[in-house]
Each structure stands twice: as C-alpha cells, then as structure tokens.
Amino acid sequence: MLRINLKFLALAVLPAVVLPALAGCSDPGASAGGASLFASTARNGVVYNTSPEQNRIRAQKDPAAAAAVPAAIGKDGKLTVATTAGSIPLSFYATDNKTPIGVEVDLAQLVADKLGLALDVQVTSWENWPLKTQSGDFEAVFSNVGINKDRVKLFDFSTYRAAYMGFEAKKSSTYNVKGADDISGLKVSVGSGTNQEKILLAWNKDLESRGKAPATLQYYSSDADTILALSSGRTDLNIAPYPSVSYRENTRNDLKVVGKVNAGWPSETLVAATTLKGNGLAPAITDALNSAIKDGSYGKVLDRWGLTEEALPESKTVTEANLGSAK
C-alpha cells in the first residue's frame, strides 16, 4: 500500500456523499469549541472525520499493563508503531495528506496510553513492515494484520478485531460471491502478499482442478488506482478488508458489497497487533487492549469508525506455540 494522492483520493475514493463535507459539517470527535470541515454522515450513520484534528479517544494508564512492558522497549518512553496508511477507515492519510489516521491509529493510541508510553506512528508499505519489525525499527504493527501459520513463525500477536474480507463490485452488477465458482473467469483486483491474495490463489487452484476458468488477478499500486479500475469497469471485483469495502458502500453511490469471507479461509483468523516473536511485548499489549475493552474506550473507537460488529470480547496473545488453541 502506498501513499495516496489527496486530490485523487477525493475523486476516486471519497464519494459524492462525503464531498459536501468540504463545505463544513459537524465532527463528533471534535471538542465543543470547534468542528472539522472534513466530516460527513454516511448512509450507515457514521460521521467520518478525515481531518488531521482527530481529538482521539484517550485512555488512562494501566499500571499492571505498563509494568509488563520489557525494559528494552519502554526505556525511551515511546511505543513505535507501524501502519500502512493506505485504506479507509483502517489507516489512511488525513486531508492534509501527511497525518496518518483511522481505527488502527486510534487503537494504537489506546494501547500506548494504557502502557504509559507516547505513541510514535511510522508509515510504511505493506511489503516492508515484516523486515522493519524484525530489525527493531518498529515495536508493533497496527495495520489490519491477520494471523496465519507463516507469520507466527516470526511474530507474536495481540488480537483486537474480527478479520473479514469483502468483495465489492459496481452497484449495477449481479455478482454474489460465496466461493470459488463465483469468481470463475472474472477479473479480480487484490493486494500482493495479503491474506486475500492467498484466498484467491487457493480458489483458482480449486477451479483449475475442476476444469473451470480461474479468475484473472489484477494488482494496482494504491487503493485509489484499484477503485478507479473497478468503477470504470476494467476489473469486475475487488477483494479487500471488509471495513474498507463497507465504508465505500456507505459513502459512494456506485459500489456495493457482494460477498464476505473470513480472512483466514478455510479456517478463521483475527486481526492483531504484531510484535517481534519472543520479545515479550505482546502480553503487555494484550493486557492493554483488555483494559481498554473493560473501560469502554475500545468500544468507543470501533463505534467511531463504524466497526462495532468487528469488536472482540477479549484480546488474546497468539504465538506459534498456541496457534489454533487461542480462540
């Protein structure tokens, strides 16, 4: 995922229902003394604030969770978090085209607060977060990372959201995607190196084994390019994190959700904060998330971005040793 050009984003990603926000609508996250010029009520009732002035939901320090932070990580007083800033409402650039915002950043803020650390957000590409986390440049990744058997060999996880992928298409289409047969012969855009790509590759393998035409996978350099291709008819379907396709269905007039699949298909998985395997940070993040769940700040963040249905009742630490049993 790459940085999105703001002007193009306004045309290709933010739809007609959001554009009137430029004239000034209320921001539910703003203080009583001010409001954002970049907020608008979508069809799902959520008012998306895309300005750099986020007035984030904050949390109080949890002494027990803070005490669990490894000394080597907490010594600088910061929690360095990576995010990819490429997909609304997960993490993306605000209207200033430089401030990373979204539900992932908000949840990272809650964790940092609970751990008594200052949040240091670093934007990176999807391809680079694994290496930079291994090198120590990043202490945690909040970027819709789903747990899988390959990643647990290198990283530990603290779960914080349900993990679904959604298929989207033009509103005029009649597609209804439930499995491999429904994408046969179609052009489907997908992100490289993602869980959704793994799903499509497995479905294509199944189709070919049964003598059916596989889907043609198409790759684009940004969300904006992907959605432009979809809306212009150059691709039939796009598969992306469900929060993003749901956002577009609720804020555009030309796209709709036509299918939903667990990100861990054929099994189930969850979205989780990602940390270096064995460095001891994951249990502290898990404790911080559970503290935020308990005090209600976690629920408020998900509600703010229209993701209440993806809330978890509890965060759990997932490692290679307990993968499969930590559900």
Short mmCIF file of N, CA, C and O in Angstrom, two decimals, residues 110-188:
data_model
loop_
_atom_site.label_atom_id
_atom_site.label_comp_id
_atom_site.label_asym_id
_atom_site.label_seq_id
_atom_site.Cartn_x
_atom_site.Cartn_y
_atom_site.Cartn_z
N LEU A 110 -4.74 4.03 22.12
CA LEU A 110 -5.25 3.47 23.38
C LEU A 110 -4.22 2.59 24.05
O LEU A 110 -4.01 2.65 25.27
N VAL A 111 -3.56 1.74 23.26
CA VAL A 111 -2.55 0.83 23.81
C VAL A 111 -1.39 1.62 24.40
O VAL A 111 -0.92 1.34 25.51
N ALA A 112 -0.91 2.61 23.66
CA ALA A 112 0.19 3.44 24.16
C ALA A 112 -0.21 4.13 25.47
O ALA A 112 0.58 4.18 26.43
N ASP A 113 -1.44 4.65 25.52
CA ASP A 113 -1.92 5.29 26.73
C ASP A 113 -1.92 4.32 27.91
O ASP A 113 -1.46 4.65 29.01
N LYS A 114 -2.46 3.13 27.66
CA LYS A 114 -2.54 2.13 28.73
C LYS A 114 -1.15 1.72 29.22
O LYS A 114 -0.97 1.40 30.40
N LEU A 115 -0.17 1.73 28.32
CA LEU A 115 1.19 1.32 28.68
C LEU A 115 2.02 2.49 29.22
O LEU A 115 3.19 2.31 29.56
N GLY A 116 1.42 3.68 29.25
CA GLY A 116 2.14 4.84 29.75
C GLY A 116 3.24 5.31 28.82
O GLY A 116 4.24 5.90 29.27
N LEU A 117 3.07 5.10 27.53
CA LEU A 117 4.08 5.45 26.54
C LEU A 117 3.51 6.46 25.54
O LEU A 117 2.31 6.49 25.29
N ALA A 118 4.39 7.26 24.97
CA ALA A 118 3.99 8.18 23.90
C ALA A 118 3.90 7.40 22.59
O ALA A 118 4.75 6.55 22.31
N LEU A 119 2.86 7.66 21.82
CA LEU A 119 2.70 6.96 20.54
C LEU A 119 3.53 7.61 19.45
O LEU A 119 3.41 8.81 19.19
N ASP A 120 4.36 6.81 18.79
CA ASP A 120 5.18 7.26 17.67
C ASP A 120 4.75 6.46 16.44
O ASP A 120 5.12 5.29 16.31
N VAL A 121 3.94 7.07 15.58
CA VAL A 121 3.41 6.37 14.41
C VAL A 121 4.35 6.53 13.22
O VAL A 121 4.71 7.66 12.86
N GLN A 122 4.72 5.41 12.61
CA GLN A 122 5.58 5.41 11.44
C GLN A 122 4.84 4.76 10.28
O GLN A 122 4.35 3.64 10.40
N VAL A 123 4.73 5.47 9.17
CA VAL A 123 4.05 4.92 7.99
C VAL A 123 5.05 4.15 7.15
O VAL A 123 6.16 4.62 6.88
N THR A 124 4.64 2.96 6.74
CA THR A 124 5.49 2.12 5.90
C THR A 124 4.63 1.42 4.86
O THR A 124 3.39 1.50 4.90
N SER A 125 5.25 0.75 3.92
CA SER A 125 4.49 -0.03 2.94
C SER A 125 4.18 -1.39 3.53
O SER A 125 4.84 -1.86 4.46
N TRP A 126 3.16 -2.03 2.97
CA TRP A 126 2.80 -3.38 3.43
C TRP A 126 3.98 -4.34 3.27
O TRP A 126 4.23 -5.19 4.12
N GLU A 127 4.72 -4.19 2.20
CA GLU A 127 5.83 -5.10 1.93
C GLU A 127 6.97 -4.95 2.94
O GLU A 127 7.74 -5.90 3.16
N ASN A 128 7.09 -3.77 3.56
CA ASN A 128 8.25 -3.50 4.41
C ASN A 128 8.05 -3.74 5.90
O ASN A 128 9.03 -3.87 6.64
N TRP A 129 6.81 -3.80 6.37
CA TRP A 129 6.64 -3.91 7.82
C TRP A 129 7.26 -5.17 8.42
O TRP A 129 7.80 -5.10 9.54
N PRO A 130 7.24 -6.34 7.74
CA PRO A 130 7.85 -7.52 8.38
C PRO A 130 9.34 -7.35 8.65
O PRO A 130 9.83 -7.61 9.76
N LEU A 131 10.08 -6.89 7.64
CA LEU A 131 11.53 -6.74 7.81
C LEU A 131 11.88 -5.67 8.83
O LEU A 131 12.79 -5.84 9.64
N LYS A 132 11.14 -4.57 8.80
CA LYS A 132 11.45 -3.48 9.72
C LYS A 132 11.04 -3.81 11.16
O LYS A 132 11.61 -3.26 12.11
N THR A 133 10.08 -4.68 11.32
CA THR A 133 9.73 -5.13 12.67
C THR A 133 10.81 -6.09 13.17
O THR A 133 11.21 -6.04 14.35
N GLN A 134 11.30 -6.94 12.29
CA GLN A 134 12.38 -7.85 12.67
C GLN A 134 13.67 -7.11 12.99
O GLN A 134 14.43 -7.52 13.87
N SER A 135 13.90 -5.99 12.30
CA SER A 135 15.12 -5.23 12.52
C SER A 135 15.06 -4.36 13.76
O SER A 135 16.07 -3.82 14.20
N GLY A 136 13.86 -4.20 14.32
CA GLY A 136 13.71 -3.37 15.51
C GLY A 136 13.29 -1.94 15.22
O GLY A 136 13.11 -1.15 16.15
N ASP A 137 13.12 -1.58 13.96
CA ASP A 137 12.66 -0.23 13.63
C ASP A 137 11.25 0.02 14.17
O ASP A 137 10.91 1.13 14.57
N PHE A 138 10.42 -1.03 14.15
CA PHE A 138 9.06 -0.93 14.66
C PHE A 138 8.90 -1.88 15.84
O PHE A 138 9.36 -3.02 15.81
N GLU A 139 8.22 -1.39 16.88
CA GLU A 139 7.97 -2.24 18.05
C GLU A 139 6.63 -2.96 17.94
O GLU A 139 6.44 -4.03 18.54
N ALA A 140 5.71 -2.41 17.18
CA ALA A 140 4.41 -3.04 16.95
C ALA A 140 3.86 -2.58 15.62
O ALA A 140 4.20 -1.50 15.14
N VAL A 141 3.00 -3.40 15.04
CA VAL A 141 2.34 -3.06 13.78
C VAL A 141 0.84 -3.09 14.02
O VAL A 141 0.30 -4.10 14.49
N PHE A 142 0.17 -1.99 13.72
CA PHE A 142 -1.28 -1.91 13.74
C PHE A 142 -1.70 -1.57 12.32
O PHE A 142 -1.75 -0.41 11.94
N SER A 143 -2.00 -2.58 11.52
CA SER A 143 -2.34 -2.33 10.12
C SER A 143 -3.15 -3.46 9.51
O SER A 143 -2.85 -3.95 8.43
N ASN A 144 -4.19 -3.89 10.24
CA ASN A 144 -5.09 -4.93 9.74
C ASN A 144 -4.33 -6.22 9.41
O ASN A 144 -4.63 -6.90 8.44
N VAL A 145 -3.36 -6.56 10.24
CA VAL A 145 -2.57 -7.78 10.02
C VAL A 145 -3.35 -8.98 10.56
O VAL A 145 -3.70 -9.02 11.74
N GLY A 146 -3.63 -9.93 9.70
CA GLY A 146 -4.30 -11.15 10.12
C GLY A 146 -3.28 -12.21 10.52
O GLY A 146 -2.20 -12.31 9.95
N ILE A 147 -3.63 -12.99 11.51
CA ILE A 147 -2.74 -14.05 11.98
C ILE A 147 -2.79 -15.23 11.02
O ILE A 147 -3.87 -15.66 10.60
N ASN A 148 -1.64 -15.78 10.65
CA ASN A 148 -1.61 -17.01 9.88
C ASN A 148 -0.39 -17.84 10.27
O ASN A 148 0.49 -17.37 11.00
N LYS A 149 -0.35 -19.06 9.79
CA LYS A 149 0.68 -20.02 10.22
C LYS A 149 2.08 -19.61 9.80
O LYS A 149 3.07 -20.02 10.43
N ASP A 150 2.20 -18.82 8.77
CA ASP A 150 3.52 -18.35 8.35
C ASP A 150 4.00 -17.20 9.22
O ASP A 150 5.17 -17.16 9.61
N ARG A 151 3.11 -16.30 9.54
CA ARG A 151 3.51 -15.12 10.32
C ARG A 151 3.88 -15.46 11.76
O ARG A 151 4.74 -14.80 12.35
N VAL A 152 3.24 -16.49 12.35
CA VAL A 152 3.56 -16.82 13.74
C VAL A 152 4.97 -17.40 13.89
O VAL A 152 5.48 -17.51 15.00
N LYS A 153 5.59 -17.75 12.79
CA LYS A 153 6.97 -18.23 12.87
C LYS A 153 7.93 -17.08 13.16
O LYS A 153 9.06 -17.32 13.64
N LEU A 154 7.49 -15.86 12.89
CA LEU A 154 8.36 -14.68 13.06
C LEU A 154 7.83 -13.65 14.05
O LEU A 154 8.59 -12.85 14.57
N PHE A 155 6.51 -13.70 14.31
CA PHE A 155 5.90 -12.65 15.11
C PHE A 155 4.94 -13.22 16.15
O PHE A 155 4.43 -14.32 16.01
N ASP A 156 4.70 -12.41 17.19
CA ASP A 156 3.67 -12.69 18.18
C ASP A 156 2.53 -11.70 17.96
O ASP A 156 2.72 -10.62 17.37
N PHE A 157 1.34 -12.05 18.45
CA PHE A 157 0.16 -11.26 18.14
C PHE A 157 -0.71 -11.01 19.37
O PHE A 157 -0.81 -11.85 20.25
N SER A 158 -1.38 -9.84 19.36
CA SER A 158 -2.38 -9.49 20.36
C SER A 158 -3.65 -9.15 19.60
O SER A 158 -3.72 -8.13 18.90
N THR A 159 -4.66 -9.99 19.70
CA THR A 159 -5.86 -9.85 18.87
C THR A 159 -6.70 -8.64 19.28
O THR A 159 -6.80 -8.31 20.46
N TYR A 160 -7.31 -7.96 18.27
CA TYR A 160 -8.16 -6.84 18.60
C TYR A 160 -9.36 -6.62 17.68
O TYR A 160 -10.20 -5.76 17.97
N ARG A 161 -9.50 -7.36 16.60
CA ARG A 161 -10.68 -7.22 15.75
C ARG A 161 -10.95 -8.51 15.01
O ARG A 161 -10.04 -9.29 14.74
N ALA A 162 -12.21 -8.71 14.65
CA ALA A 162 -12.56 -9.80 13.75
C ALA A 162 -11.91 -9.53 12.40
O ALA A 162 -11.64 -8.38 12.05
N ALA A 163 -11.67 -10.59 11.64
CA ALA A 163 -10.96 -10.44 10.36
C ALA A 163 -11.80 -10.99 9.21
O ALA A 163 -11.94 -12.19 9.05
N TYR A 164 -12.34 -10.07 8.44
CA TYR A 164 -13.12 -10.46 7.27
C TYR A 164 -12.62 -9.72 6.04
O TYR A 164 -12.13 -8.59 6.13
N MET A 165 -12.79 -10.36 4.90
CA MET A 165 -12.53 -9.74 3.61
C MET A 165 -13.86 -9.58 2.89
O MET A 165 -14.73 -10.44 3.00
N GLY A 166 -13.99 -8.50 2.15
CA GLY A 166 -15.21 -8.28 1.41
C GLY A 166 -14.95 -8.18 -0.08
O GLY A 166 -13.91 -7.67 -0.51
N PHE A 167 -15.88 -8.67 -0.86
CA PHE A 167 -15.84 -8.48 -2.31
C PHE A 167 -16.76 -7.31 -2.64
O PHE A 167 -17.87 -7.21 -2.12
N GLU A 168 -16.28 -6.42 -3.51
CA GLU A 168 -17.10 -5.29 -3.93
C GLU A 168 -17.14 -5.23 -5.44
O GLU A 168 -16.23 -5.70 -6.14
N ALA A 169 -18.22 -4.65 -5.94
CA ALA A 169 -18.42 -4.54 -7.39
C ALA A 169 -19.26 -3.30 -7.67
O ALA A 169 -19.74 -2.62 -6.75
N LYS A 170 -19.42 -3.00 -8.95
CA LYS A 170 -20.27 -1.88 -9.32
C LYS A 170 -21.70 -2.15 -8.86
O LYS A 170 -22.16 -3.30 -8.84
N LYS A 171 -22.40 -1.10 -8.50
CA LYS A 171 -23.74 -1.24 -7.96
C LYS A 171 -24.69 -1.91 -8.96
O LYS A 171 -25.67 -2.57 -8.57
N SER A 172 -24.41 -1.77 -10.23
CA SER A 172 -25.29 -2.33 -11.27
C SER A 172 -25.05 -3.82 -11.50
O SER A 172 -25.80 -4.46 -12.23
N SER A 173 -24.01 -4.39 -10.87
CA SER A 173 -23.68 -5.80 -11.10
C SER A 173 -24.64 -6.73 -10.37
O SER A 173 -25.37 -6.31 -9.47
N THR A 174 -24.59 -8.00 -10.76
CA THR A 174 -25.44 -9.02 -10.12
C THR A 174 -24.59 -10.09 -9.43
O THR A 174 -25.09 -11.17 -9.13
N TYR A 175 -23.33 -9.81 -9.17
CA TYR A 175 -22.44 -10.80 -8.55
C TYR A 175 -22.87 -11.08 -7.10
O TYR A 175 -23.35 -10.20 -6.38
N ASN A 176 -22.69 -12.34 -6.70
CA ASN A 176 -22.94 -12.76 -5.32
C ASN A 176 -21.86 -13.79 -4.98
O ASN A 176 -21.98 -14.96 -5.33
N VAL A 177 -20.79 -13.34 -4.35
CA VAL A 177 -19.61 -14.18 -4.16
C VAL A 177 -19.67 -14.93 -2.82
O VAL A 177 -19.64 -14.32 -1.75
N LYS A 178 -19.75 -16.24 -2.93
CA LYS A 178 -19.75 -17.10 -1.75
C LYS A 178 -18.61 -18.11 -1.76
O LYS A 178 -18.29 -18.70 -0.74
N GLY A 179 -18.03 -18.31 -2.96
CA GLY A 179 -16.96 -19.28 -3.07
C GLY A 179 -16.27 -19.20 -4.42
O GLY A 179 -16.53 -18.29 -5.22
N ALA A 180 -15.41 -20.18 -4.68
CA ALA A 180 -14.58 -20.16 -5.88
C ALA A 180 -15.38 -20.07 -7.17
O ALA A 180 -15.01 -19.33 -8.09
N ASP A 181 -16.48 -20.81 -7.26
CA ASP A 181 -17.25 -20.82 -8.50
C ASP A 181 -17.73 -19.43 -8.91
O ASP A 181 -17.92 -19.15 -10.09
N ASP A 182 -17.92 -18.57 -7.94
CA ASP A 182 -18.49 -17.25 -8.21
C ASP A 182 -17.48 -16.25 -8.77
O ASP A 182 -17.87 -15.15 -9.17
N ILE A 183 -16.19 -16.61 -8.79
CA ILE A 183 -15.19 -15.72 -9.39
C ILE A 183 -14.62 -16.29 -10.68
O ILE A 183 -13.76 -15.68 -11.31
N SER A 184 -15.09 -17.45 -11.09
CA SER A 184 -14.57 -18.10 -12.29
C SER A 184 -14.68 -17.20 -13.51
O SER A 184 -15.75 -16.68 -13.83
N GLY A 185 -13.53 -16.99 -14.16
CA GLY A 185 -13.48 -16.20 -15.39
C GLY A 185 -13.54 -14.70 -15.20
O GLY A 185 -13.49 -13.97 -16.20
N LEU A 186 -13.62 -14.23 -13.97
CA LEU A 186 -13.72 -12.80 -13.73
C LEU A 186 -12.36 -12.16 -13.48
O LEU A 186 -11.38 -12.84 -13.16
N LYS A 187 -12.29 -10.85 -13.61
CA LYS A 187 -11.09 -10.09 -13.28
C LYS A 187 -11.25 -9.55 -11.86
O LYS A 187 -12.18 -8.80 -11.58
N VAL A 188 -10.32 -9.94 -10.98
CA VAL A 188 -10.44 -9.59 -9.57
C VAL A 188 -9.17 -8.87 -9.12
O VAL A 188 -8.06 -9.40 -9.25
#
